[in-house]
GROMACS .gro file of C-alpha atoms in nm:
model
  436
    1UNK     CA    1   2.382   5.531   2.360
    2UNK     CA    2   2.748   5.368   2.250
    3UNK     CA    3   2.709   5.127   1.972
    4UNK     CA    4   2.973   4.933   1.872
    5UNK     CA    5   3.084   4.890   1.500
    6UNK     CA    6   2.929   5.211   1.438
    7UNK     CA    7   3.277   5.387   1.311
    8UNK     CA    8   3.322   5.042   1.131
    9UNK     CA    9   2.938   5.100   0.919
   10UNK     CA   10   2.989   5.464   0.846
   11UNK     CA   11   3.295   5.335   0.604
   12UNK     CA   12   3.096   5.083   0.427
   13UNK     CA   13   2.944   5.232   0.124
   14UNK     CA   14   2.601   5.441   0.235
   15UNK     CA   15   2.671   5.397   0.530
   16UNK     CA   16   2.777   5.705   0.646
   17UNK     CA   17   2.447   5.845   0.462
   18UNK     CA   18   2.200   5.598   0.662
   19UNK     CA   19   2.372   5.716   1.016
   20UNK     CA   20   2.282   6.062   0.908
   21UNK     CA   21   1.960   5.951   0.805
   22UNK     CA   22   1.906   5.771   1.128
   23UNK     CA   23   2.054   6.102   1.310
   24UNK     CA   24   1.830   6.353   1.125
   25UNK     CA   25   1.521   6.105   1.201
   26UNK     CA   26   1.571   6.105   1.556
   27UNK     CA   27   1.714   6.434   1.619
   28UNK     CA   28   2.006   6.342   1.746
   29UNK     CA   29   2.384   6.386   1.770
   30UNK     CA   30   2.558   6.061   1.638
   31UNK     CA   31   2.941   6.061   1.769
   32UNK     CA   32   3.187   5.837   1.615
   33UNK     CA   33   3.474   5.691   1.835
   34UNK     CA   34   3.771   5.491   1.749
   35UNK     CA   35   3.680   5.163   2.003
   36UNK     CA   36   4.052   5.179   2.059
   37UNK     CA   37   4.099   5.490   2.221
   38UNK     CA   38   3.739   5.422   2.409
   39UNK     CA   39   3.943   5.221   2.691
   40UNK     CA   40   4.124   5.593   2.750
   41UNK     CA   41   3.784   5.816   2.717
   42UNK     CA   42   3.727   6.020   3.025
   43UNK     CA   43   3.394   5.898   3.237
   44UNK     CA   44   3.213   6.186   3.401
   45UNK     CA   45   3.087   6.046   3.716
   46UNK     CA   46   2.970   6.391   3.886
   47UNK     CA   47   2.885   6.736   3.790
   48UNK     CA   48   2.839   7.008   4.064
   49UNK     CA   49   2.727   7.408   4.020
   50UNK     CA   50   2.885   7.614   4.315
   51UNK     CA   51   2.706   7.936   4.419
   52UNK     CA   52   2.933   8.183   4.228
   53UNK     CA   53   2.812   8.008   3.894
   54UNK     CA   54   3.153   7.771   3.925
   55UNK     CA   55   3.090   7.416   3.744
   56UNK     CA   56   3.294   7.142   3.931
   57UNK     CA   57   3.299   6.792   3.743
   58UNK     CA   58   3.435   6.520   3.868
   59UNK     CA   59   3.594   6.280   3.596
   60UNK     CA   60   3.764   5.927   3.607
   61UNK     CA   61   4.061   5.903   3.398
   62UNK     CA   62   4.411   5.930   3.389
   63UNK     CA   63   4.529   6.299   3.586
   64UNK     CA   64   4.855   6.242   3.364
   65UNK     CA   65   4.746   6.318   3.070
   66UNK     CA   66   4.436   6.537   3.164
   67UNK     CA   67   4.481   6.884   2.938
   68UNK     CA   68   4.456   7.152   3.226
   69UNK     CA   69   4.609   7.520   3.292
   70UNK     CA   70   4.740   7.362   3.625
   71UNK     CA   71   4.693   7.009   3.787
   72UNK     CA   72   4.645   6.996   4.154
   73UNK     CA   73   4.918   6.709   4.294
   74UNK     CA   74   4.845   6.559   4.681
   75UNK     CA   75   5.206   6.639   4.806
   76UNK     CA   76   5.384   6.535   5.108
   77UNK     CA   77   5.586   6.900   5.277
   78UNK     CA   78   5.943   6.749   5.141
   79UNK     CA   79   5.809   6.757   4.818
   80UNK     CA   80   5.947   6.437   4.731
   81UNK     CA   81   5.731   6.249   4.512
   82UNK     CA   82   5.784   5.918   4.585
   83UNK     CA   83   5.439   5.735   4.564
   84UNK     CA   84   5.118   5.717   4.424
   85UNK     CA   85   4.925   5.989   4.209
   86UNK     CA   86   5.269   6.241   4.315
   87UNK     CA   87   5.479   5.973   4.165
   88UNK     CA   88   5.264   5.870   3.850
   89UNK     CA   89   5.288   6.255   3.809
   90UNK     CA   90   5.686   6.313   3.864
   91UNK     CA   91   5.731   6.002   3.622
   92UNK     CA   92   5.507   6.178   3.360
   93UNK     CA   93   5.620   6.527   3.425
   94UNK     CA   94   5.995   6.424   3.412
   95UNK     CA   95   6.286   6.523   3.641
   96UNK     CA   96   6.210   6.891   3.617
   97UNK     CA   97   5.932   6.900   3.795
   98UNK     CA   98   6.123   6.674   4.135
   99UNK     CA   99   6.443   6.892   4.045
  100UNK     CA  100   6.215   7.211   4.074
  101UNK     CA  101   6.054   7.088   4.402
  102UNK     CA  102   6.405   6.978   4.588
  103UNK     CA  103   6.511   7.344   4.529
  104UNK     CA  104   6.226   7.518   4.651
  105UNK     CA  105   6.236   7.292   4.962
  106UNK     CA  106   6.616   7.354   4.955
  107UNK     CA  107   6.536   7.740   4.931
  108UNK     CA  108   6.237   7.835   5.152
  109UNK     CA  109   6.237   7.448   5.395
  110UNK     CA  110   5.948   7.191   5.408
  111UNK     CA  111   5.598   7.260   5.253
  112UNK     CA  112   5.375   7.361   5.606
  113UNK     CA  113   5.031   7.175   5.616
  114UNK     CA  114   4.726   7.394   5.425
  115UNK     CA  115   4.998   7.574   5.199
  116UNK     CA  116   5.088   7.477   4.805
  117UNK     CA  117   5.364   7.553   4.611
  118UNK     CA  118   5.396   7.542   4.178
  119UNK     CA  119   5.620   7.470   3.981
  120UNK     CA  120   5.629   7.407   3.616
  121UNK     CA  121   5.452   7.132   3.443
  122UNK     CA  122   5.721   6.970   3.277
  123UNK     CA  123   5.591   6.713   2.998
  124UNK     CA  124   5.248   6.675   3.139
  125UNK     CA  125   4.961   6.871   2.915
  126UNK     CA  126   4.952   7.129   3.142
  127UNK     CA  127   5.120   7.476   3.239
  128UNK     CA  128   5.138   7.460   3.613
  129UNK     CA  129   5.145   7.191   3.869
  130UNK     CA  130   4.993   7.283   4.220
  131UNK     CA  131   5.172   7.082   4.533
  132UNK     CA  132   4.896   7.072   4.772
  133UNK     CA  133   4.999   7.005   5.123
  134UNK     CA  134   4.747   6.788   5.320
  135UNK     CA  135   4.689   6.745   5.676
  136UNK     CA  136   4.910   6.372   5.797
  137UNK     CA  137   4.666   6.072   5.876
  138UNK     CA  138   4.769   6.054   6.241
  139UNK     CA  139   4.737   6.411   6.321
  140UNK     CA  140   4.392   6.410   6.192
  141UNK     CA  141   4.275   6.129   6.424
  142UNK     CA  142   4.322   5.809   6.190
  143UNK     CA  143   4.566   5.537   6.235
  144UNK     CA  144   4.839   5.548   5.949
  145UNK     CA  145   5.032   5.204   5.863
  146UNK     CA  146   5.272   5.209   5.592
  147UNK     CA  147   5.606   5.033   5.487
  148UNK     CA  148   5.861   5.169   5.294
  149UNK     CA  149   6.162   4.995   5.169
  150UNK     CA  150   6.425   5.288   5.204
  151UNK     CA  151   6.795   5.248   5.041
  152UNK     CA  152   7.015   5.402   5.269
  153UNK     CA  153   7.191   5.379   5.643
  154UNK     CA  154   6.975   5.224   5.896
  155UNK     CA  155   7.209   5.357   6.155
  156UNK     CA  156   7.134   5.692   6.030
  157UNK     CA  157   6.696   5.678   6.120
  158UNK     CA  158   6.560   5.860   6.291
  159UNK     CA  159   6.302   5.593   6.411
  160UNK     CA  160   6.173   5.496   6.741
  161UNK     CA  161   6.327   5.138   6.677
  162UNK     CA  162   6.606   4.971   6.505
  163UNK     CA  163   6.620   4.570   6.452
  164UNK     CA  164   6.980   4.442   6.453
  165UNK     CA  165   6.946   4.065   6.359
  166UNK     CA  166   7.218   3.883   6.532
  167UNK     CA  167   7.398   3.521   6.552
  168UNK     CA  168   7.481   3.578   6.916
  169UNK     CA  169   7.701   3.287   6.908
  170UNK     CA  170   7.906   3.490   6.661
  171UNK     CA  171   8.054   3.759   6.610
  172UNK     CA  172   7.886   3.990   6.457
  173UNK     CA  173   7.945   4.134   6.112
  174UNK     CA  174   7.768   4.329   5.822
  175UNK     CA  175   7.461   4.615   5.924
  176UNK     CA  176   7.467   4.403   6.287
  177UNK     CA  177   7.852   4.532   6.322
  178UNK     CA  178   7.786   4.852   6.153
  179UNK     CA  179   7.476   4.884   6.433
  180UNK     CA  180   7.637   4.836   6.741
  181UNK     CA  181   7.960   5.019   6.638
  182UNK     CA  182   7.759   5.360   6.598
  183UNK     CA  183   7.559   5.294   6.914
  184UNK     CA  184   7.862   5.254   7.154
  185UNK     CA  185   8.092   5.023   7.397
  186UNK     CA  186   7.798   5.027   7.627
  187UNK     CA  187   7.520   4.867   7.386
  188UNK     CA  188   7.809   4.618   7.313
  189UNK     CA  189   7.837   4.530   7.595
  190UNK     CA  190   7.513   4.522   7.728
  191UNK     CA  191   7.418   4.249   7.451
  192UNK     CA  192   7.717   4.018   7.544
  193UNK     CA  193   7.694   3.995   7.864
  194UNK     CA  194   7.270   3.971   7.899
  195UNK     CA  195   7.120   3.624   7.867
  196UNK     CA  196   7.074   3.536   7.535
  197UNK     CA  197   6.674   3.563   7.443
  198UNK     CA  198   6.524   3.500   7.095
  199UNK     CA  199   6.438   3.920   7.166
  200UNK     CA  200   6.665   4.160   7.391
  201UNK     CA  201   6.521   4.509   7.399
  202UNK     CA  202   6.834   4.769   7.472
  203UNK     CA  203   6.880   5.144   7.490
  204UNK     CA  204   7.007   5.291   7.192
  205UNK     CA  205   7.334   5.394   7.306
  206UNK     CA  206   7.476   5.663   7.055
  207UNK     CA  207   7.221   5.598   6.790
  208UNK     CA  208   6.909   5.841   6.710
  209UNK     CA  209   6.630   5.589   6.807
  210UNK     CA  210   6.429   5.488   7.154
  211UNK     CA  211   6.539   5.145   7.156
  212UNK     CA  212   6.706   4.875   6.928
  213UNK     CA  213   6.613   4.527   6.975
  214UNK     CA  214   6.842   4.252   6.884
  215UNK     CA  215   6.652   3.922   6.749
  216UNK     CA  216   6.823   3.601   6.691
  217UNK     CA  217   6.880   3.564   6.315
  218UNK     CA  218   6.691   3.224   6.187
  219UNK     CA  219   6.678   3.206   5.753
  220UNK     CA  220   6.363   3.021   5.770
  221UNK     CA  221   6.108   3.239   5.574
  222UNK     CA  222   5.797   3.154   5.809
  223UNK     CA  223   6.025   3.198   6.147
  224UNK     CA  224   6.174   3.599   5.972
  225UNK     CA  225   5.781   3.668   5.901
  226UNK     CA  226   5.688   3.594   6.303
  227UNK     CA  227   5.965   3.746   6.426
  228UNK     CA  228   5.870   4.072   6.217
  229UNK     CA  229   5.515   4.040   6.420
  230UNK     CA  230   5.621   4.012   6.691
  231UNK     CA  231   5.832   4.328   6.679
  232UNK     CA  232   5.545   4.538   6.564
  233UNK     CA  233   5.331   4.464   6.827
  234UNK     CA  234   5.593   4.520   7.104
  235UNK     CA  235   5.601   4.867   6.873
  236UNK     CA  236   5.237   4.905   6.916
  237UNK     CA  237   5.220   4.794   7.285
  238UNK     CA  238   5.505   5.098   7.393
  239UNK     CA  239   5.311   5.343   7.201
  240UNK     CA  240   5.650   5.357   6.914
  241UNK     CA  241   5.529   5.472   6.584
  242UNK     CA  242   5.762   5.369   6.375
  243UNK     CA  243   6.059   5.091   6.336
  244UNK     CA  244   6.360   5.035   6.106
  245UNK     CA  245   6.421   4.665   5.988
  246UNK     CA  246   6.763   4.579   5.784
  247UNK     CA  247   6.690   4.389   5.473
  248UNK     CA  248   6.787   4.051   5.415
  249UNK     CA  249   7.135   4.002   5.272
  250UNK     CA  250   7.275   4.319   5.360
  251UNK     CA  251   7.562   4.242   5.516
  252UNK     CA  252   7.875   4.374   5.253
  253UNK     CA  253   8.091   4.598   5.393
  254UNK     CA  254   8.165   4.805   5.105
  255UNK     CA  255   7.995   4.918   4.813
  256UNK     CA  256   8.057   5.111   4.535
  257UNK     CA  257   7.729   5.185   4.323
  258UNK     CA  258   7.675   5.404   3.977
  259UNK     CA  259   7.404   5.665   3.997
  260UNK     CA  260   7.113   5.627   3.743
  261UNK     CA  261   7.172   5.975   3.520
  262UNK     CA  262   6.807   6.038   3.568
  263UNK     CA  263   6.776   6.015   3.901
  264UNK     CA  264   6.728   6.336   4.127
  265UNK     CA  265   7.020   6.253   4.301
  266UNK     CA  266   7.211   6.255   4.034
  267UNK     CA  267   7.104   6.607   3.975
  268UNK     CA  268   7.181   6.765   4.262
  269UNK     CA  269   7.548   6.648   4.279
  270UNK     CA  270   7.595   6.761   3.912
  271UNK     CA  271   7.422   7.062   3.993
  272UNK     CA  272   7.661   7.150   4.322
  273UNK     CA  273   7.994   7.035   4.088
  274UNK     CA  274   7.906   7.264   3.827
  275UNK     CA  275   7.806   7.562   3.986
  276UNK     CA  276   8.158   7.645   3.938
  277UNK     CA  277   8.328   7.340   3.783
  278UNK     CA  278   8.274   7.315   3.370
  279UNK     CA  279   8.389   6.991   3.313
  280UNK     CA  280   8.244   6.675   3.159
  281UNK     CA  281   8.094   6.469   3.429
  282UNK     CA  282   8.150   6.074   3.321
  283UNK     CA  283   7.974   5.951   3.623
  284UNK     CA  284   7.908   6.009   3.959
  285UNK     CA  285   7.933   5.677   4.189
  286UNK     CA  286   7.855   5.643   4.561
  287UNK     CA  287   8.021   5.487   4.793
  288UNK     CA  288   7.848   5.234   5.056
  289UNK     CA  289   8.121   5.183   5.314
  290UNK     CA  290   7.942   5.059   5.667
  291UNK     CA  291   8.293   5.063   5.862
  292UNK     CA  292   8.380   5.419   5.757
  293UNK     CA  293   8.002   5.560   5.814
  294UNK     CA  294   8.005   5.417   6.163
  295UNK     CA  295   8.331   5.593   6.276
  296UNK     CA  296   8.149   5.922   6.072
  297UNK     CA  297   7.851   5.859   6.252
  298UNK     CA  298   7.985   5.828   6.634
  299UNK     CA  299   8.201   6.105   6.520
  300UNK     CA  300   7.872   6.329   6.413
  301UNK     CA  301   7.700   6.262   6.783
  302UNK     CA  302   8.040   6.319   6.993
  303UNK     CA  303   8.053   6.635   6.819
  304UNK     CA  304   7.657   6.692   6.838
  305UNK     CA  305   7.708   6.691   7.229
  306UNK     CA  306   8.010   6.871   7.247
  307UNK     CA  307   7.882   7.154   7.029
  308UNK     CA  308   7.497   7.136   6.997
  309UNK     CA  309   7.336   7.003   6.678
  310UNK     CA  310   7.332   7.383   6.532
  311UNK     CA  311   7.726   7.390   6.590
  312UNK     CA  312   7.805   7.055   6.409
  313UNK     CA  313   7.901   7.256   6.028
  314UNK     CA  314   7.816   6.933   5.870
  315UNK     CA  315   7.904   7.030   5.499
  316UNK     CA  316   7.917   6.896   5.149
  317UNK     CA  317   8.267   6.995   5.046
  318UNK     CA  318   8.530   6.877   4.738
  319UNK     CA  319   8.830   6.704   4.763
  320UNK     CA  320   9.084   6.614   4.395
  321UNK     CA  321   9.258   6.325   4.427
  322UNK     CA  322   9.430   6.021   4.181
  323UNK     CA  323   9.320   5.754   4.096
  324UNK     CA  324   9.564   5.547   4.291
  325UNK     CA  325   9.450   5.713   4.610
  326UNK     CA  326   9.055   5.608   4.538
  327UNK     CA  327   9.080   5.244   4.682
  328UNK     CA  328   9.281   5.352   5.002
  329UNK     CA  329   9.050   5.652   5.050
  330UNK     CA  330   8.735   5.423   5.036
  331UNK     CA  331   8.831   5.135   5.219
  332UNK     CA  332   9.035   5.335   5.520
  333UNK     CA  333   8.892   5.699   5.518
  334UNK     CA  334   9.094   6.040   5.457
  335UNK     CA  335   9.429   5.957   5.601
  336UNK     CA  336   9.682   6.227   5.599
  337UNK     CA  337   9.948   6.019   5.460
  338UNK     CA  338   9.842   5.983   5.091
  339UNK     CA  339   9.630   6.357   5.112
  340UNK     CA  340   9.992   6.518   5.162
  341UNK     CA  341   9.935   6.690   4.761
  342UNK     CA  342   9.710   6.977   4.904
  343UNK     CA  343  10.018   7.082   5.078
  344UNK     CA  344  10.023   7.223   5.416
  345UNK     CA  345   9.999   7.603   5.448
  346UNK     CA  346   9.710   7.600   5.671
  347UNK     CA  347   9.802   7.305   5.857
  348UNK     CA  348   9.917   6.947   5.846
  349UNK     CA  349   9.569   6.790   5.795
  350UNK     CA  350   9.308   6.695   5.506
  351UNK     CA  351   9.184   6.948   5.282
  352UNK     CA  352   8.883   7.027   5.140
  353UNK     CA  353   8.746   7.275   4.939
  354UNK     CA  354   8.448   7.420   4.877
  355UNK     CA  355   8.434   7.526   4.541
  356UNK     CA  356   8.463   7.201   4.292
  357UNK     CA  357   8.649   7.399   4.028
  358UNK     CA  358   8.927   7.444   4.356
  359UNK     CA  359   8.940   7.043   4.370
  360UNK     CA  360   8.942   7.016   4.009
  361UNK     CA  361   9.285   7.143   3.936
  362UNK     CA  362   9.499   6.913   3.799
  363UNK     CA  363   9.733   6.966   4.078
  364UNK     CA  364   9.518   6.739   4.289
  365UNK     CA  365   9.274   6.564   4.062
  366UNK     CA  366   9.545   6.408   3.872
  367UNK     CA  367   9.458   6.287   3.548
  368UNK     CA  368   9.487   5.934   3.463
  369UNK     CA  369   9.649   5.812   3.146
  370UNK     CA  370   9.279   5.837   2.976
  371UNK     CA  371   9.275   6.221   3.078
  372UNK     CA  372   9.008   6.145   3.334
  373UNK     CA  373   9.002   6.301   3.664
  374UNK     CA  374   8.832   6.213   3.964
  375UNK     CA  375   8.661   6.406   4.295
  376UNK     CA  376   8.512   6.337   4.601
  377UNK     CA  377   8.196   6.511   4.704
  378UNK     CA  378   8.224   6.431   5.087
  379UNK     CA  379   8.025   6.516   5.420
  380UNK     CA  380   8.311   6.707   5.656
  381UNK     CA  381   8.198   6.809   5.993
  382UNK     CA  382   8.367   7.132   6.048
  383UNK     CA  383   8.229   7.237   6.394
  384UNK     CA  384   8.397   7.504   6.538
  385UNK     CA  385   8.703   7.653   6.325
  386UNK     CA  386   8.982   7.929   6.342
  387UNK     CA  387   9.248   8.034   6.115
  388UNK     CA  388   9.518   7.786   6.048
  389UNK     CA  389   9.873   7.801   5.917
  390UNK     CA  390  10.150   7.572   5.797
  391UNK     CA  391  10.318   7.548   6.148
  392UNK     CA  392   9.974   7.374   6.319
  393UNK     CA  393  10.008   6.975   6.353
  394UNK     CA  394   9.658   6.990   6.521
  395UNK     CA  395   9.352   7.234   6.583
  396UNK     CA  396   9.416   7.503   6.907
  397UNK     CA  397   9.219   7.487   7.215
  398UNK     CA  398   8.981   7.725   7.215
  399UNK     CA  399   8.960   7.846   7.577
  400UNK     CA  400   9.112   7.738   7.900
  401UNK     CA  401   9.007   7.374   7.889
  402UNK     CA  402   9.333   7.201   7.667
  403UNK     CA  403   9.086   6.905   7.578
  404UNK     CA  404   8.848   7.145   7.409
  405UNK     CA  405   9.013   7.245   7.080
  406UNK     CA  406   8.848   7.362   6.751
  407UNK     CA  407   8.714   7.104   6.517
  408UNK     CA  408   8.869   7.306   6.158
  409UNK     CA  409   9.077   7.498   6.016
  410UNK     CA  410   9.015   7.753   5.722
  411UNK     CA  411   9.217   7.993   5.511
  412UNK     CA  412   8.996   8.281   5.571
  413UNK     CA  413   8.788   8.387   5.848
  414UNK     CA  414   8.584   8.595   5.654
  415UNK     CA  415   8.510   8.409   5.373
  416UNK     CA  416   8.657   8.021   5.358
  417UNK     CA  417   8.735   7.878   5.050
  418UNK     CA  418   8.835   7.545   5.225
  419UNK     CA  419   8.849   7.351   5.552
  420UNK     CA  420   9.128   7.169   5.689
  421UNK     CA  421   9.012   6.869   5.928
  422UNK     CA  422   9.230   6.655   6.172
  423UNK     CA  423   9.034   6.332   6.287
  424UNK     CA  424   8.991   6.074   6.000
  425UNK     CA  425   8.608   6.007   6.083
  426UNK     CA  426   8.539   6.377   6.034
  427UNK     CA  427   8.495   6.332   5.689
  428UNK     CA  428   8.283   6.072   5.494
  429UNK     CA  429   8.394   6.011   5.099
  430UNK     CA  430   8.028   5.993   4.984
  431UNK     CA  431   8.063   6.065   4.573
  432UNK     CA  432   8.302   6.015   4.359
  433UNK     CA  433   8.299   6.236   4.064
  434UNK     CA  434   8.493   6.123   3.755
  435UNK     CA  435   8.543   6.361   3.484
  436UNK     CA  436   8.697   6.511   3.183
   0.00000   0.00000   0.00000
């Protein structure tokens, strides 16, 4: 029995003596509970004896601050904890616990159904957390509907549809241009010369989806919500299982965007940089450029069929540079004509290392009058490479064909240090590192 005011009465004077009157009476336990910290008491709703003498109870509380040797967290195989219980957990646990799971997914690949990983428990009050790996909704026989808003490049889904919201009349601009540049003269061309529907469904050209369909862009609220209905359910009636949608307002060109300290992205480009860097990071800032990730992306897939997606060497390499060059490098890609400081002994092309402490050297990260120095962190495809020198104004062919040449060139064979490229889209200036 909880009785209210009872902590209250056993301060009042004899009143602590009458409770154990009343206690010794009755022959009973009397517990005294702060009414505060009653909102936060753990109910047990269930209590279960296994065969083997095991005592299962089931509580309802808060799992983030439950006192445990290990707490068991529902866990999708990336191990990225993103919603729910997993992200009530990472947010408690701190970014140890999502730094610890991106490098064992990093290390040994995705989490397979019926398996669990641990890691450490970070803040949380216990020693171990278990990542449990459940079986997915739809592979178990249910239907699964979820929405996720997703920051990133809706070119780059891998969806069964993308929505590209179009003027028609117009031309287009924003995530509509940055759509139908990456899917190719054909999709283009397609959707200006068809008749002009409030829905044309297309092929998706170069992109990685089934379809795209093109809707006619109306900023009425009520009109946006139908039109988002109406796509679903042409979703559901061809048996797609998932769609991308561009959000509203999306249509700058360029962006350049700080990343939060704390975030796990964060960490991992730190992390990379100063694996052999040991410099100051002053922040790390990505850059959203929708013209330059559309020539990366067509790039990616001509080189995908050329070479097979094993052979595309898509790689996270370094590349020092002033702070003058930063605006031209962001706006119009890796040109050759302001990259000249790297010199040319393995070639007349754009160089990138991949070591950060390479990049670093003054020579190419030139400090600015504040002794800061700044450093791209970019993706390069490098494909298929040989052995370059100073006298190559473009890659070799490699074989008989004098349209097929290699995509790189490196210093070493062996063991590269750095990667010269040739073709401006081969290389996407993701991060900018600016340090001391």
């Amino acid at each position: 029995v909880w009785v209210r005011g009872a902590l209250r009465f056993s301060k009042t004077p004899n009143g602590g003596e009458k409770l154990l009157a009343a206690a010794s009476s009755h022959k009973c336990l009397i517990q005294l509970e702060d009414v505060a910290a009653e909102s936060e008491r753990e109910e047990v709703v269930a209590r279960y004896f296994l065969k083997q003498g095991v005592q299962v109870i089931v509580y309802l509380g808060d799992i983030t601050k439950q006192e445990a040797d290990a707490l068991v967290n529902a866990a999708n195989e990336d191990l990225r904890h993103s919603g729910g219980v997993a992200l009530a957990l990472s947010k408690a646990a701190g970014p140890e616990v999502q730094r610890e799971s991106s490098d064992l997914v990093r290390r040994d690949g995705k989490v397979a159904t019926g398996d669990a990983v641990m890691t450490s428990g970070g803040k949380l009050k216990c020693k171990k957390l278990l990542h449990a790996v459940g079986p997915e909704k739809d592979k178990a026989g249910g239907r699964e509907r979820e929405l996720q808003v997703v920051q990133g490049d809706i070119i780059h889904e891998k969806t069964d549809v993308i929505v590209n919201s179009t003027g028609f009349k117009s031309e287009p601009a924003g995530v509509s241009k940055a759509i139908l540049t990456a899917a190719g003269p054909p999709v283009q061309a397609e959707l200006f010369n068809g008749q002009k529907h409030k829905f044309i469904y297309i092929h998706s050209g170069l992109l990685g989806c089934k379809e795209i369909v093109h809707v006619q862009t109306d900023q009425e609220a009520q009109a946006t919500n139908k039109t988002c209905k109406k796509v679903l359910k042409l979703c559901e009636s061809k048996g797609f299982t998932s769609a991308a949608f561009p959000a509203i307002n999306t249509g700058t060109n360029f962006k350049k965007v700080e990343v939060d300290p704390n975030s796990v992205e964060y960490q991992d480009i730190a992390k990379g940089f100063h694996k052999t860097a040991k410099y100051k990071i002053h922040k790390i800032e990505r850059v959203q450029n929708y013209h330059l990730w559309s020539g990366y992306f067509v790039m990616r897939r001509k080189m995908e069929m050329k070479n097979s997606a094993a052979e595309l060497g898509e790689k996270y390499l370094y590349h020092g540079t002033s702070a003058e060059s930063c605006h031209c490098i962001e706006r119009d890609r890796f040109d050759r004509n302001y990259t000249g400081a790297h010199g040319a002994s393995y070639g007349a092309g754009v160089y990138f290392a991949i070591n950060a402490s390479y990049s670093a050297n003054s020579r190419y990260a030139k400090p600015d009058p504040a002794g800061l120095k700044r450093m791209y962190v970019a993706r390069v495809l490098t494909g298929h490479h040989t052995l370059g020198d100073s006298s190559m104004k473009s890659p070799p062919q490699r074989g008989d064909d004098p349209s097929d040449k290699y995509d790189s060139l490196v210093d070493n064979l062996q063991s590269p240090s750095m990667y010269v490229i040739f073709h401006d889209d081969q290389a996407y200036p993701e991060y900018l590192i600016t340090f001391i």
